[in-house]
Coordinates of C-alpha atoms and ligand atoms in Angstrom, one line a residue:
X76 CA 25.0 11.0 -48.4
X77 CA 22.4 10.2 -46.6
X78 CA 21.3 13.9 -44.6
X79 CA 19.1 11.7 -42.0
X80 CA 19.7 11.7 -38.6
X81 CA 21.4 7.7 -37.8
X82 CA 19.5 5.9 -35.7
X83 CA 20.3 3.7 -32.9
X84 CA 17.4 1.0 -31.6
X85 CA 18.7 -0.7 -28.3
X86 CA 16.5 -4.3 -28.1
X87 CA 16.1 -3.8 -31.3
X88 CA 15.3 -7.6 -31.9
X89 CA 12.2 -7.9 -29.2
X90 CA 8.9 -6.7 -30.3
X91 CA 9.2 -3.0 -29.7
X92 CA 12.2 -3.0 -31.7
X93 CA 11.1 -4.7 -34.4
X94 CA 8.0 -2.5 -34.6
X95 CA 10.4 0.8 -34.4
X96 CA 12.7 -0.7 -37.3
X97 CA 9.4 -1.1 -39.9
X98 CA 8.2 2.2 -38.5
X99 CA 11.4 3.7 -39.4
X100 CA 12.1 1.7 -42.5
X101 CA 11.8 4.9 -45.3
X102 CA 11.4 8.0 -42.5
X103 CA 12.2 11.5 -43.9
X104 CA 14.4 12.5 -40.9
X105 CA 16.1 9.1 -38.7
X106 CA 18.0 6.4 -40.6
X107 CA 18.6 2.4 -38.7
X108 CA 21.6 2.5 -39.1
X109 CA 22.8 0.7 -35.4
X110 CA 20.8 -2.6 -33.9
X111 CA 21.9 -3.1 -30.5
X112 CA 20.6 -6.7 -28.0
X113 CA 22.0 -9.3 -25.5
X114 CA 25.5 -10.6 -25.8
X115 CA 22.9 -13.4 -27.5
X116 CA 22.0 -11.9 -30.4
X117 CA 25.3 -9.7 -30.3
X118 CA 27.8 -10.6 -33.5
X119 CA 25.0 -11.6 -36.0
X120 CA 23.3 -10.5 -39.1
X121 CA 20.0 -8.7 -38.1
X122 CA 17.8 -10.8 -39.9
X123 CA 20.1 -13.9 -38.4
X124 CA 19.5 -12.5 -35.1
X125 CA 15.8 -12.5 -35.1
X126 CA 15.4 -15.7 -37.1
X127 CA 12.0 -17.5 -36.2
X128 CA 11.4 -14.4 -33.8
X129 CA 10.2 -11.9 -36.8
X130 CA 6.8 -10.8 -35.2
X131 CA 5.5 -8.0 -37.6
X132 CA 3.1 -8.2 -40.8
X133 CA 5.1 -6.2 -42.6
X134 CA 8.5 -8.0 -44.3
X135 CA 11.2 -7.3 -42.3
X136 CA 13.5 -4.0 -44.4
X137 CA 16.3 -4.8 -47.0
X138 CA 18.5 -2.0 -45.3
X139 CA 18.9 -3.5 -41.2
X140 CA 18.9 -7.6 -42.7
X141 CA 23.1 -8.5 -42.2
X142 CA 23.0 -5.1 -40.2
X143 CA 26.1 -6.6 -37.6
X144 CA 23.8 -6.1 -34.2
X145 CA 26.0 -5.1 -31.0
X146 CA 25.6 -6.1 -27.5
X147 CA 23.8 -3.0 -26.3
X148 CA 25.7 -3.2 -23.1
X149 CA 29.3 -1.9 -24.9
X150 CA 28.1 1.8 -24.4
X151 CA 30.9 3.8 -26.3
X152 CA 30.5 1.2 -29.6
X153 CA 26.9 1.9 -30.2
X154 CA 27.0 5.4 -29.1
X155 CA 30.3 6.7 -31.3
X156 CA 27.7 5.5 -34.4
X157 CA 25.1 7.1 -34.3
X158 CA 23.1 10.7 -33.5
X159 CA 20.6 9.6 -30.8
X160 CA 19.0 5.7 -29.7
X161 CA 15.4 4.8 -29.3
X162 CA 15.1 1.9 -26.3
X163 CA 12.8 -0.9 -26.0
X164 CA 15.4 -3.2 -24.3
X165 CA 14.3 -5.6 -22.0
X166 CA 16.7 -5.8 -18.1
X167 CA 15.7 -5.4 -14.9
X168 CA 14.3 -1.6 -13.9
X169 CA 17.3 -0.4 -12.1
X170 CA 20.2 -2.2 -15.1
X171 CA 17.5 -0.5 -17.7
X172 CA 17.5 3.4 -16.2
X173 CA 21.9 2.6 -15.6
X174 CA 22.1 1.9 -19.3
X175 CA 19.5 4.9 -20.3
X176 CA 21.6 7.8 -18.5
X177 CA 25.3 5.7 -19.5
X178 CA 24.1 6.3 -23.5
X179 CA 22.8 10.0 -22.2
X180 CA 26.1 10.4 -20.7
X181 CA 27.6 9.8 -24.0
X182 CA 26.1 13.0 -25.6
X183 CA 23.8 10.2 -27.7
X184 CA 19.7 11.4 -26.7
X185 CA 17.7 8.5 -25.6
X186 CA 14.1 8.5 -26.1
X187 CA 13.0 5.0 -23.9
X188 CA 10.3 2.9 -24.6
X189 CA 10.5 1.5 -21.4
X190 CA 9.1 2.4 -17.8
X191 CA 12.1 2.9 -15.7
X192 CA 12.6 6.6 -16.3
X193 CA 8.8 7.2 -16.3
X194 CA 9.5 9.0 -12.5
X195 CA 12.0 10.8 -12.6
X196 CA 11.9 13.9 -11.4
X197 CA 14.0 15.3 -15.1
X198 CA 13.2 13.2 -17.5
X199 CA 9.6 14.1 -19.4
X200 CA 6.9 11.7 -20.1
X201 CA 5.3 12.8 -22.9
X202 CA 3.4 12.2 -25.5
X203 CA 3.2 15.4 -28.0
X204 CA 0.4 15.9 -28.1
X205 CA -1.0 16.9 -24.8
X206 CA 2.4 18.4 -23.2
X207 CA 5.3 18.9 -25.4
X208 CA 6.2 21.6 -23.2
X209 CA 7.4 19.0 -20.9
X210 CA 10.9 18.4 -22.7
X211 CA 11.6 21.6 -21.9
X212 CA 12.7 19.8 -18.1
X213 CA 15.6 18.0 -20.2
X214 CA 17.9 21.7 -20.1
X215 CA 17.9 20.4 -15.7
X216 CA 18.5 17.0 -16.6
X217 CA 20.9 17.8 -18.7
X218 CA 23.0 20.2 -15.5
X219 CA 23.0 16.6 -13.4
X220 CA 23.9 14.2 -15.7
X221 CA 27.3 17.3 -16.6
X222 CA 26.5 17.2 -20.2
X223 CA 25.6 19.6 -23.1
X224 CA 23.1 17.0 -25.6
X225 CA 22.7 13.6 -23.8
X226 CA 19.2 13.7 -22.1
X227 CA 16.5 10.4 -21.5
X228 CA 12.9 11.2 -22.3
X229 CA 10.0 9.1 -22.5
X230 CA 6.8 7.6 -23.8
X231 CA 4.1 7.2 -20.7
X232 CA 2.4 3.6 -20.8
X233 CA 0.0 1.9 -24.0
X234 CA -2.6 1.5 -21.2
X235 CA -3.4 4.9 -20.3
X236 CA -3.2 5.6 -24.1
X237 CA -6.9 4.8 -25.1
X238 CA -8.6 7.6 -22.6
X239 CA -5.6 10.0 -21.4
X240 CA -6.0 12.4 -24.8
X241 CA -9.7 11.9 -24.2
X242 CA -9.8 13.2 -20.8
X243 CA -8.0 16.4 -22.1
X244 CA -9.5 17.2 -25.1
X245 CA -12.2 17.4 -22.3
X246 CA -10.1 19.6 -19.7
X247 CA -12.2 22.5 -19.7
X248 CA -15.0 20.4 -18.0
X249 CA -12.5 19.7 -15.4
X250 CA -12.8 15.9 -14.8
X251 CA -11.7 15.5 -11.8
X252 CA -12.9 11.4 -10.8
X253 CA -12.6 8.8 -13.8
X254 CA -12.9 4.9 -13.4
X255 CA -11.8 3.0 -16.4
X256 CA -11.0 -0.9 -17.2
X257 CA -8.8 -1.9 -20.2
X258 CA -9.0 -4.8 -22.3
X259 CA -5.0 -5.2 -23.2
X260 CA -3.8 -6.6 -26.1
X261 CA -1.3 -10.1 -26.1
X262 CA 1.4 -7.9 -28.0
X263 CA 1.8 -5.2 -24.7
X264 CA 3.2 -8.4 -22.8
X265 CA 6.0 -9.0 -26.7
X266 CA 4.0 -12.0 -27.6
X267 CA 2.0 -13.1 -30.8
X268 CA -1.0 -16.3 -30.1
X269 CA 1.7 -18.5 -31.3
X270 CA 4.4 -18.0 -28.1
X271 CA 1.3 -17.8 -25.6
X272 CA -1.9 -20.2 -26.2
X273 CA -2.8 -19.8 -23.5
X274 CA -4.5 -17.0 -24.5
X275 CA -6.7 -18.3 -27.2
X276 CA -10.3 -18.5 -25.6
X277 CA -9.0 -16.9 -22.3
X278 CA -8.7 -13.4 -20.2
X279 CA -6.6 -13.1 -17.5
X280 CA -7.7 -10.7 -14.7
X281 CA -4.5 -9.3 -14.3
X282 CA -1.5 -7.5 -15.4
X283 CA 1.2 -7.0 -13.7
X284 CA 2.2 -2.9 -12.7
X285 CA -0.1 -2.3 -14.9
X286 CA -3.1 -0.5 -13.0
X287 CA -1.0 2.0 -11.1
X288 CA 0.9 3.0 -14.3
X289 CA -2.8 3.0 -15.4
X290 CA -4.2 5.2 -12.6
X291 CA -0.5 8.0 -11.9
X292 CA 0.7 7.9 -16.2
X293 CA -1.8 10.4 -16.5
X294 CA -1.7 13.2 -13.5
X295 CA 2.5 13.2 -14.3
X296 CA 1.5 14.1 -17.6
X297 CA -1.1 16.6 -16.6
X298 CA 1.7 18.2 -14.3
X299 CA 3.5 21.1 -14.4
X300 CA 7.4 21.9 -14.3
X301 CA 8.2 23.7 -11.1
X302 CA 12.4 23.7 -9.5
X303 CA 13.6 22.0 -12.4
X304 CA 11.2 18.8 -11.8
X305 CA 7.1 17.6 -13.2
X306 CA 5.1 17.7 -10.5
X307 CA 2.1 15.6 -11.5
X308 CA -1.8 17.2 -11.4
X309 CA -3.5 16.5 -8.7
X310 CA -7.0 17.4 -9.6
X311 CA -8.0 14.0 -10.6
X312 CA -8.4 11.0 -9.4
X313 CA -8.1 7.4 -11.2
X314 CA -9.5 3.7 -9.7
X315 CA -8.2 1.3 -12.5
X316 CA -8.9 -2.9 -13.6
X317 CA -6.2 -3.9 -16.1
X318 CA -7.3 -7.4 -18.0
X319 CA -5.4 -8.9 -20.5
X320 CA -8.1 -10.5 -23.4
X321 CA -7.0 -12.9 -26.5
X322 CA -6.6 -10.0 -28.8
X323 CA -3.2 -9.2 -30.6
X324 CA -2.9 -5.5 -31.1
X325 CA -4.7 -2.8 -29.7
X326 CA -6.1 -1.5 -26.0
X327 CA -10.0 -0.6 -25.6
X328 CA -11.1 1.0 -22.9
X329 CA -14.0 1.1 -20.3
X330 CA -14.1 3.9 -19.3
X331 CA -16.4 6.2 -16.8
X332 CA -16.4 9.8 -15.8
X333 CA -17.3 12.9 -13.5
X334 CA -17.0 16.7 -14.7
X335 CA -16.8 19.4 -12.4
X336 CA -18.6 21.4 -15.1
X337 CA -21.6 19.2 -16.9
X338 CA -21.1 19.5 -20.6
X339 CA -23.1 18.7 -23.0
X340 CA -22.9 15.1 -25.9
X341 CA -22.2 17.4 -28.4
X342 CA -20.0 19.8 -26.8
X343 CA -17.6 16.7 -26.2
X344 CA -17.8 14.8 -28.9
X345 CA -16.9 18.2 -30.7
X346 CA -14.0 18.7 -28.1
X347 CA -12.8 14.8 -29.0
X348 CA -12.9 16.1 -32.9
X349 CA -11.0 19.7 -32.5
X350 CA -9.0 18.6 -30.5
X351 CA -5.4 18.3 -32.2
X352 CA -1.2 19.7 -30.5
X353 CA 1.7 20.6 -31.4
X354 CA 2.1 17.8 -33.7
X355 CA -0.2 19.0 -36.1
X356 CA 0.5 22.2 -36.5
X357 CA 4.6 21.3 -37.3
X358 CA 2.5 18.2 -39.6
X359 CA 5.3 15.8 -37.5
X360 CA 6.4 12.8 -40.2
X361 CA 4.2 10.6 -38.1
X362 CA 1.8 12.4 -36.3
X363 CA -2.3 11.7 -37.5
X364 CA -3.9 14.5 -38.9
X365 CA -6.9 13.8 -36.5
X366 CA -5.5 12.9 -33.4
X367 CA -9.1 11.2 -31.4
X368 CA -12.0 10.9 -33.7
X369 CA -15.6 10.2 -32.3
X370 CA -17.4 6.9 -33.8
X371 CA -21.0 7.3 -33.6
X372 CA -22.3 3.9 -34.1
X373 CA -23.8 2.1 -32.0
X374 CA -20.6 -1.1 -32.6
X375 CA -17.5 0.9 -32.6
X376 CA -15.5 0.9 -32.1
X377 CA -14.1 -2.2 -33.0
X378 CA -10.3 -3.9 -32.8
X379 CA -10.6 -5.6 -35.6
X380 CA -11.5 -2.8 -37.8
X381 CA -10.6 0.5 -35.9
X382 CA -6.6 -0.1 -34.7
X383 CA -5.0 1.1 -37.4
X384 CA -6.9 4.3 -37.7
X385 CA -4.5 7.4 -38.8
X386 CA -1.5 4.4 -39.2
X387 CA -2.3 3.5 -35.5
X388 CA -1.4 6.9 -34.2
X389 CA -5.4 8.2 -33.6
X390 CA -7.1 7.0 -30.4
X391 CA -10.8 5.9 -31.1
X392 CA -13.5 7.0 -29.1
X393 CA -17.6 5.8 -29.4
X394 CA -20.4 4.4 -27.3
X395 CA -19.8 8.1 -25.4
X396 CA -23.7 8.2 -23.2
X397 CA -24.9 9.0 -19.8
X398 CA -24.4 7.2 -17.0
X399 CA -26.7 6.6 -13.4
X400 CA -23.7 7.0 -11.3
X401 CA -20.5 9.2 -13.4
X402 CA -22.1 11.6 -15.6
X403 CA -21.1 10.5 -18.9
X404 CA -18.9 7.6 -19.5
X405 CA -17.5 5.7 -23.5
X406 CA -15.2 3.2 -25.0
X407 CA -11.8 4.5 -26.6
X408 CA -9.6 2.1 -28.3
X409 CA -5.8 3.0 -29.7
X410 CA -2.8 0.7 -31.4
X411 CA -0.3 -0.7 -28.1
X412 CA 2.2 -1.1 -30.1
X413 CA 2.3 1.5 -32.5
X414 CA 0.7 5.1 -30.0
X415 CA 1.4 2.9 -27.2
X416 CA 5.2 2.0 -28.4
X417 CA 7.1 2.9 -31.2
X418 CA 4.5 5.1 -32.9
X419 CA 4.6 7.4 -29.7
X420 CA 8.6 7.3 -29.0
X421 CA 9.0 7.6 -32.5
X422 CA 6.6 10.8 -32.6
X423 CA 8.3 11.7 -30.0
X424 CA 11.7 12.3 -31.3
X425 CA 10.4 14.4 -34.1
X426 CA 9.2 16.8 -31.9
X427 CA 12.8 16.6 -30.1
X428 CA 14.0 16.8 -33.5
X429 CA 11.9 20.0 -34.0
X430 CA 12.6 21.5 -30.7
X431 CA 16.4 21.5 -31.5
X432 CA 16.9 19.0 -29.1
X433 CA 17.8 16.0 -31.4
X434 CA 20.4 17.1 -33.6
X435 CA 23.2 15.2 -36.4
X436 CA 26.3 15.2 -33.7
Ligands
LIG172 N1 5.2 -5.1 -26.3 C1 5.3 -4.0 -25.9 O1 3.4 -3.1 -26.3 C2 5.3 -2.9 -24.8 C3 4.8 -1.7 -24.6 C4 5.3 -0.9 -23.9 C5 6.5 -1.3 -23.0 N2 7.5 -2.0 -23.0 C6 8.4 -2.4 -23.1 O2 9.5 -2.6 -23.8 C7 10.7 -3.4 -23.5 C8 10.7 -4.3 -24.0 O3 9.4 -4.9 -24.8 P1 9.6 -6.1 -25.6 O4 7.7 -6.3 -26.3 O5 9.9 -5.8 -27.5 O6 10.7 -7.6 -25.7 P2 11.0 -9.0 -26.3 O7 10.2 -8.8 -27.3 O8 11.3 -9.6 -25.1 O9 12.5 -8.4 -26.7 C9 13.5 -7.7 -25.3 C10 14.4 -7.2 -26.7 O10 15.8 -6.7 -24.8 C11 17.2 -7.6 -25.2 N3 17.0 -8.0 -23.7 C12 16.4 -9.1 -23.4 N4 17.1 -9.6 -22.2 C13 18.5 -8.6 -22.6 C14 19.7 -7.9 -21.5 N5 19.9 -9.0 -20.2 N6 20.6 -7.0 -22.0 C15 20.5 -7.1 -23.2 N7 19.3 -6.2 -23.9 C16 18.9 -8.0 -23.5 C17 16.5 -8.6 -26.1 O11 17.8 -9.0 -27.2 P3 17.5 -10.0 -27.8 O12 17.0 -11.0 -28.8 O13 18.8 -10.5 -28.0 O14 17.3 -11.2 -26.3 C18 15.4 -7.5 -27.4 O15 16.1 -7.2 -28.3 C19 10.3 -3.5 -22.1 O16 10.9 -3.4 -20.5 C20 9.3 -4.0 -22.1 O17 8.2 -4.0 -21.0 C21 6.5 -3.3 -24.0

């Protein structure tokens, strides 16, 4: 019998759900045993429920094709089959909040890709290389929920992954003012060019809610646990513009930074290349060996060449140069549906298992 932990994917038929299923094929610790989606898909074989909507480059894993899709709303039915769930359902924020807590209350840990709980004060929002210690707030959340092993943990928005890790690597130089423009791929909206043909040869200067997330979420990641809640940092100001561009996968960020301490270019590059965290120390299965890399070529990072660096889990940085108004500027690139969505959540779950928060039921 398999000793892997049994995993359910809530929203498994959607784009992020499909990415979870692809990433978990042959995972050494986790096995997808259960898939849940809307009542429209419930009762069907997974392959039939997805139909022509499979959006991954790799084929659908054979092991999931015959799984009968369950209804996300039948919480007990889903929860009794699994050790924990990944959440990628698309419902209203209030519905997602409620359903994720309902799963947690069945003593089923929820690792969520959704934004609904990102500002719930006792829910950790974690990039495992940056703030693994925030998982400690789970003990306070469990008290609130009245659970012994059930809780919700989330990963942050895809847009921040192209610059927040870089600013973290530069913490010793005290960045305090940041201007960022993100150029975001259409898969971030759950779309391909087939279902969003208007995006070909086009740019749309608006992504609902994205600028607020891009400005505020890094502060929560750099925050501290005080009195059982996460208190965001307040020593960095970020302003952003988020633009949708005709790219399938990969969010690029053009960033300007002011520092309190003046680093040299070489110090900044060394800090990027040498930055690593708990996932690298523990050699978690999805951890990139090199979390952030600096590219010297003037025309890198490029989406077409670099988005899959470290299987989509690494961050690419280039074009670091002095600025005439700010101190330094650079360009970052990360994979929005791998590091920025499902892959980031899988790494969180691996960290939670390593920390003892996720166990077999
Ligand atoms: N795409 C990204 O890169 C990305 C990044 C970060 C966060 N997110 C967030 O992740 C979530 C999923 O995104 P996505 O792009 O994967 O969306 P999607 O492709 O539209 O998939 C949505 C999933 O939710 C299910 N669903 C929809 N309405 C439901 C309902 N009323 N009750 C229960 N299940 C329902 C769908 O099931 P059916 O197939 O049965 O309809 C499907 O499994 C969203 O909240 C999105 O904002 C996405």
